[in-house]
Amino acid sequence: MSIVPDNKDWTWVMVRSCPECGFDPREVDVRHMPQQIEQVAERWTVVLGRPRANVRPSPDKWSDLEYACHVRDVFTLFHSRLDAMIAVDGARFENWDQDATAVESAYNSQEPARVSLELVDAARGLAGAFSLVGETQWENRGFRSNGTEFTVESFARYLLHDLVHHLWDVGNDAVVVERM
């Protein structure tokens, strides 16, 4: 059995709590995104330090390593999308097939220590980009290829849920982003 692609529309997490991981977007102050991103990245380095990080808990579920590779790539993708939204109000984003990326990049054959370094580096880059968001830029918009609209603020909440939810996915459900 292989991984079943996640085709759900998760955009509702920008406005209401996630019943699975407990993330509540209303408790997030997006102006603290740099610190929140760095906290999450730190927690992912702990996950990658687990023995057998590349072992899938079941054939249809990603390993800790695969989730961490995905998170690393999310940091990179969201950095480029944030830059686009800051540069152009109304930026458009191409669809990203996370499942195809996992296969093409052979996530589960990557080295956990290297992924940890890359994840932290990508997180720092994105945190730095969020630290430069000006007060009026939080309302800049971006659009997915399917027409879904984000503001920089809702985009930040969506991102943070993804990062926290994947910690929950790997059994680190006691870990939540601190309120700031």
mmCIF file of C-alpha atoms in Angstrom:
data_model
loop_
_atom_site.group_PDB
_atom_site.id
_atom_site.type_symbol
_atom_site.label_atom_id
_atom_site.label_comp_id
_atom_site.label_asym_id
_atom_site.label_seq_id
_atom_site.Cartn_x
_atom_site.Cartn_y
_atom_site.Cartn_z
ATOM 1 C CA MET A 1 0.000 0.000 0.000
ATOM 2 C CA SER A 2 1.290 3.462 -0.821
ATOM 3 C CA ILE A 3 0.587 6.913 0.505
ATOM 4 C CA VAL A 4 -2.891 8.168 -0.304
ATOM 5 C CA PRO A 5 -2.643 11.745 -1.642
ATOM 6 C CA ASP A 6 -4.166 14.419 0.584
ATOM 7 C CA ASN A 7 -6.556 16.287 -1.682
ATOM 8 C CA LYS A 8 -8.503 18.034 1.082
ATOM 9 C CA ASP A 9 -8.976 21.777 1.025
ATOM 10 C CA TRP A 10 -7.432 22.855 4.322
ATOM 11 C CA THR A 11 -8.058 26.596 3.876
ATOM 12 C CA TRP A 12 -10.751 26.566 6.573
ATOM 13 C CA VAL A 13 -7.928 26.423 9.159
ATOM 14 C CA MET A 14 -7.358 30.124 8.548
ATOM 15 C CA VAL A 15 -10.553 30.927 10.461
ATOM 16 C CA ARG A 16 -11.430 28.033 12.790
ATOM 17 C CA SER A 17 -9.800 25.432 15.007
ATOM 18 C CA CYS A 18 -8.494 22.145 13.695
ATOM 19 C CA PRO A 19 -10.284 19.302 15.513
ATOM 20 C CA GLU A 20 -7.328 16.976 14.919
ATOM 21 C CA CYS A 21 -4.272 18.930 16.104
ATOM 22 C CA GLY A 22 -6.036 21.622 18.167
ATOM 23 C CA PHE A 23 -4.514 24.556 16.283
ATOM 24 C CA ASP A 24 -6.662 27.658 16.671
ATOM 25 C CA PRO A 25 -5.846 30.433 14.187
ATOM 26 C CA ARG A 26 -7.612 33.004 16.372
ATOM 27 C CA GLU A 27 -4.881 32.570 18.989
ATOM 28 C CA VAL A 28 -2.060 33.415 16.585
ATOM 29 C CA ASP A 29 -0.491 36.851 16.436
ATOM 30 C CA VAL A 30 1.002 36.785 12.960
ATOM 31 C CA ARG A 31 3.386 39.605 13.817
ATOM 32 C CA HIS A 32 5.344 36.983 15.774
ATOM 33 C CA MET A 33 5.701 34.627 12.816
ATOM 34 C CA PRO A 34 9.518 34.725 12.837
ATOM 35 C CA GLN A 35 9.675 33.399 16.407
ATOM 36 C CA GLN A 36 6.878 30.893 15.816
ATOM 37 C CA ILE A 37 8.563 29.521 12.693
ATOM 38 C CA GLU A 38 11.846 29.127 14.547
ATOM 39 C CA GLN A 39 10.091 27.349 17.444
ATOM 40 C CA VAL A 40 8.501 24.889 15.055
ATOM 41 C CA ALA A 41 11.797 24.280 13.237
ATOM 42 C CA GLU A 42 13.504 23.562 16.545
ATOM 43 C CA ARG A 43 10.858 20.974 17.358
ATOM 44 C CA TRP A 44 11.333 19.357 13.963
ATOM 45 C CA THR A 45 15.042 18.892 14.666
ATOM 46 C CA VAL A 46 14.025 16.852 17.720
ATOM 47 C CA VAL A 47 11.723 14.717 15.557
ATOM 48 C CA LEU A 48 14.558 14.091 13.100
ATOM 49 C CA GLY A 49 16.804 12.985 15.957
ATOM 50 C CA ARG A 50 14.532 10.077 16.795
ATOM 51 C CA PRO A 51 15.824 6.585 16.132
ATOM 52 C CA ARG A 52 14.316 5.101 12.988
ATOM 53 C CA ALA A 53 13.111 8.478 11.697
ATOM 54 C CA ASN A 54 12.954 6.985 8.205
ATOM 55 C CA VAL A 55 10.660 4.109 9.181
ATOM 56 C CA ARG A 56 7.028 4.447 8.225
ATOM 57 C CA PRO A 57 4.623 3.604 11.073
ATOM 58 C CA SER A 58 2.452 1.945 8.433
ATOM 59 C CA PRO A 59 2.812 1.571 4.663
ATOM 60 C CA ASP A 60 0.234 4.304 4.015
ATOM 61 C CA LYS A 61 1.720 6.937 6.365
ATOM 62 C CA TRP A 62 4.830 9.045 5.885
ATOM 63 C CA SER A 63 7.798 8.527 8.172
ATOM 64 C CA ASP A 64 9.062 11.297 10.439
ATOM 65 C CA LEU A 65 11.758 11.942 7.830
ATOM 66 C CA GLU A 66 9.263 12.262 4.991
ATOM 67 C CA TYR A 67 7.159 14.712 6.994
ATOM 68 C CA ALA A 68 10.287 16.715 7.854
ATOM 69 C CA CYS A 69 11.327 16.865 4.185
ATOM 70 C CA HIS A 70 7.845 18.113 3.361
ATOM 71 C CA VAL A 71 8.083 20.778 6.089
ATOM 72 C CA ARG A 72 11.490 21.861 4.776
ATOM 73 C CA ASP A 73 9.992 22.223 1.302
ATOM 74 C CA VAL A 74 6.973 24.073 2.712
ATOM 75 C CA PHE A 75 9.340 26.617 4.282
ATOM 76 C CA THR A 76 11.007 27.142 0.895
ATOM 77 C CA LEU A 77 7.758 27.281 -1.087
ATOM 78 C CA PHE A 78 6.060 29.662 1.335
ATOM 79 C CA HIS A 79 9.131 31.898 1.354
ATOM 80 C CA SER A 80 8.872 32.351 -2.416
ATOM 81 C CA ARG A 81 5.109 32.858 -2.202
ATOM 82 C CA LEU A 82 5.452 35.398 0.601
ATOM 83 C CA ASP A 83 8.057 37.287 -1.435
ATOM 84 C CA ALA A 84 5.650 37.284 -4.399
ATOM 85 C CA MET A 85 2.764 38.620 -2.280
ATOM 86 C CA ILE A 86 4.930 41.405 -0.884
ATOM 87 C CA ALA A 87 6.239 42.347 -4.335
ATOM 88 C CA VAL A 88 2.844 42.239 -6.069
ATOM 89 C CA ASP A 89 -0.528 42.555 -4.384
ATOM 90 C CA GLY A 90 -2.563 39.876 -6.163
ATOM 91 C CA ALA A 91 0.282 37.452 -6.884
ATOM 92 C CA ARG A 92 -0.713 34.141 -8.483
ATOM 93 C CA PHE A 93 0.653 30.762 -7.407
ATOM 94 C CA GLU A 94 1.011 27.619 -9.461
ATOM 95 C CA ASN A 95 -0.321 24.407 -7.976
ATOM 96 C CA TRP A 96 2.188 22.386 -5.935
ATOM 97 C CA ASP A 97 1.776 18.621 -5.843
ATOM 98 C CA GLN A 98 3.318 17.729 -2.496
ATOM 99 C CA ASP A 99 2.902 14.001 -3.099
ATOM 100 C CA ALA A 100 4.698 14.124 -6.446
ATOM 101 C CA THR A 101 7.483 16.147 -4.821
ATOM 102 C CA ALA A 102 7.862 13.507 -2.100
ATOM 103 C CA VAL A 103 8.303 10.778 -4.687
ATOM 104 C CA GLU A 104 10.498 12.778 -7.073
ATOM 105 C CA SER A 105 12.755 13.938 -4.244
ATOM 106 C CA ALA A 106 12.881 10.475 -2.635
ATOM 107 C CA TYR A 107 12.103 11.950 0.766
ATOM 108 C CA ASN A 108 12.561 8.732 2.692
ATOM 109 C CA SER A 109 16.054 8.096 1.358
ATOM 110 C CA GLN A 110 17.418 11.473 2.469
ATOM 111 C CA GLU A 111 19.796 11.795 5.411
ATOM 112 C CA PRO A 112 17.982 12.994 8.593
ATOM 113 C CA ALA A 113 20.927 15.089 9.851
ATOM 114 C CA ARG A 114 21.202 16.898 6.518
ATOM 115 C CA VAL A 115 17.433 17.417 6.310
ATOM 116 C CA SER A 116 17.545 18.882 9.820
ATOM 117 C CA LEU A 117 20.141 21.451 8.751
ATOM 118 C CA GLU A 118 18.259 22.268 5.546
ATOM 119 C CA LEU A 119 14.965 22.576 7.425
ATOM 120 C CA VAL A 120 16.457 25.007 9.957
ATOM 121 C CA ASP A 121 18.097 27.019 7.186
ATOM 122 C CA ALA A 122 14.841 27.223 5.200
ATOM 123 C CA ALA A 123 12.937 28.163 8.373
ATOM 124 C CA ARG A 124 15.390 30.975 9.133
ATOM 125 C CA GLY A 125 14.987 32.311 5.607
ATOM 126 C CA LEU A 126 11.204 32.338 5.877
ATOM 127 C CA ALA A 127 11.308 33.797 9.394
ATOM 128 C CA GLY A 128 13.537 36.568 8.059
ATOM 129 C CA ALA A 129 11.089 37.272 5.243
ATOM 130 C CA PHE A 130 8.191 37.517 7.717
ATOM 131 C CA SER A 131 10.234 39.900 9.877
ATOM 132 C CA LEU A 132 10.309 42.321 6.943
ATOM 133 C CA VAL A 133 6.542 42.414 6.360
ATOM 134 C CA GLY A 134 5.407 46.014 6.733
ATOM 135 C CA GLU A 135 2.252 46.930 8.616
ATOM 136 C CA THR A 136 0.265 47.633 5.463
ATOM 137 C CA GLN A 137 1.544 44.529 3.648
ATOM 138 C CA TRP A 138 -0.369 42.068 5.868
ATOM 139 C CA GLU A 139 -3.399 42.708 3.645
ATOM 140 C CA ASN A 140 -1.565 42.046 0.365
ATOM 141 C CA ARG A 141 -3.232 39.215 -1.519
ATOM 142 C CA GLY A 142 -2.156 36.078 -3.305
ATOM 143 C CA PHE A 143 -4.204 33.565 -5.262
ATOM 144 C CA ARG A 144 -3.822 29.841 -5.708
ATOM 145 C CA SER A 145 -4.289 28.396 -9.160
ATOM 146 C CA ASN A 146 -7.798 27.276 -8.081
ATOM 147 C CA GLY A 147 -8.730 30.869 -7.177
ATOM 148 C CA THR A 148 -8.425 30.586 -3.387
ATOM 149 C CA GLU A 149 -7.502 34.007 -2.020
ATOM 150 C CA PHE A 150 -5.065 34.619 0.813
ATOM 151 C CA THR A 151 -3.875 37.766 2.480
ATOM 152 C CA VAL A 152 -0.367 37.726 3.924
ATOM 153 C CA GLU A 153 -2.060 37.451 7.328
ATOM 154 C CA SER A 154 -4.304 34.486 6.428
ATOM 155 C CA PHE A 155 -1.391 32.910 4.535
ATOM 156 C CA ALA A 156 0.661 33.074 7.756
ATOM 157 C CA ARG A 157 -2.096 31.339 9.741
ATOM 158 C CA TYR A 158 -2.481 28.682 7.050
ATOM 159 C CA LEU A 159 1.278 28.060 7.086
ATOM 160 C CA LEU A 160 1.501 27.831 10.850
ATOM 161 C CA HIS A 161 -1.320 25.295 10.960
ATOM 162 C CA ASP A 162 0.465 23.137 8.392
ATOM 163 C CA LEU A 163 3.666 23.158 10.449
ATOM 164 C CA VAL A 164 1.925 22.401 13.739
ATOM 165 C CA HIS A 165 -0.408 19.810 12.216
ATOM 166 C CA HIS A 166 2.518 17.835 10.845
ATOM 167 C CA LEU A 167 4.079 17.754 14.316
ATOM 168 C CA TRP A 168 0.796 16.231 15.426
ATOM 169 C CA ASP A 169 0.977 13.795 12.490
ATOM 170 C CA VAL A 170 4.291 12.429 13.757
ATOM 171 C CA GLY A 171 2.957 11.888 17.254
ATOM 172 C CA ASN A 172 4.286 15.057 18.764
ATOM 173 C CA ASP A 173 0.787 16.221 19.664
ATOM 174 C CA ALA A 174 1.837 17.737 22.983
ATOM 175 C CA VAL A 175 3.778 20.336 21.030
ATOM 176 C CA VAL A 176 1.925 23.499 20.133
ATOM 177 C CA VAL A 177 3.139 26.902 19.157
ATOM 178 C CA GLU A 178 3.254 29.169 22.173
ATOM 179 C CA ARG A 179 0.956 32.143 22.217
ATOM 180 C CA MET A 180 2.886 35.331 21.701
#
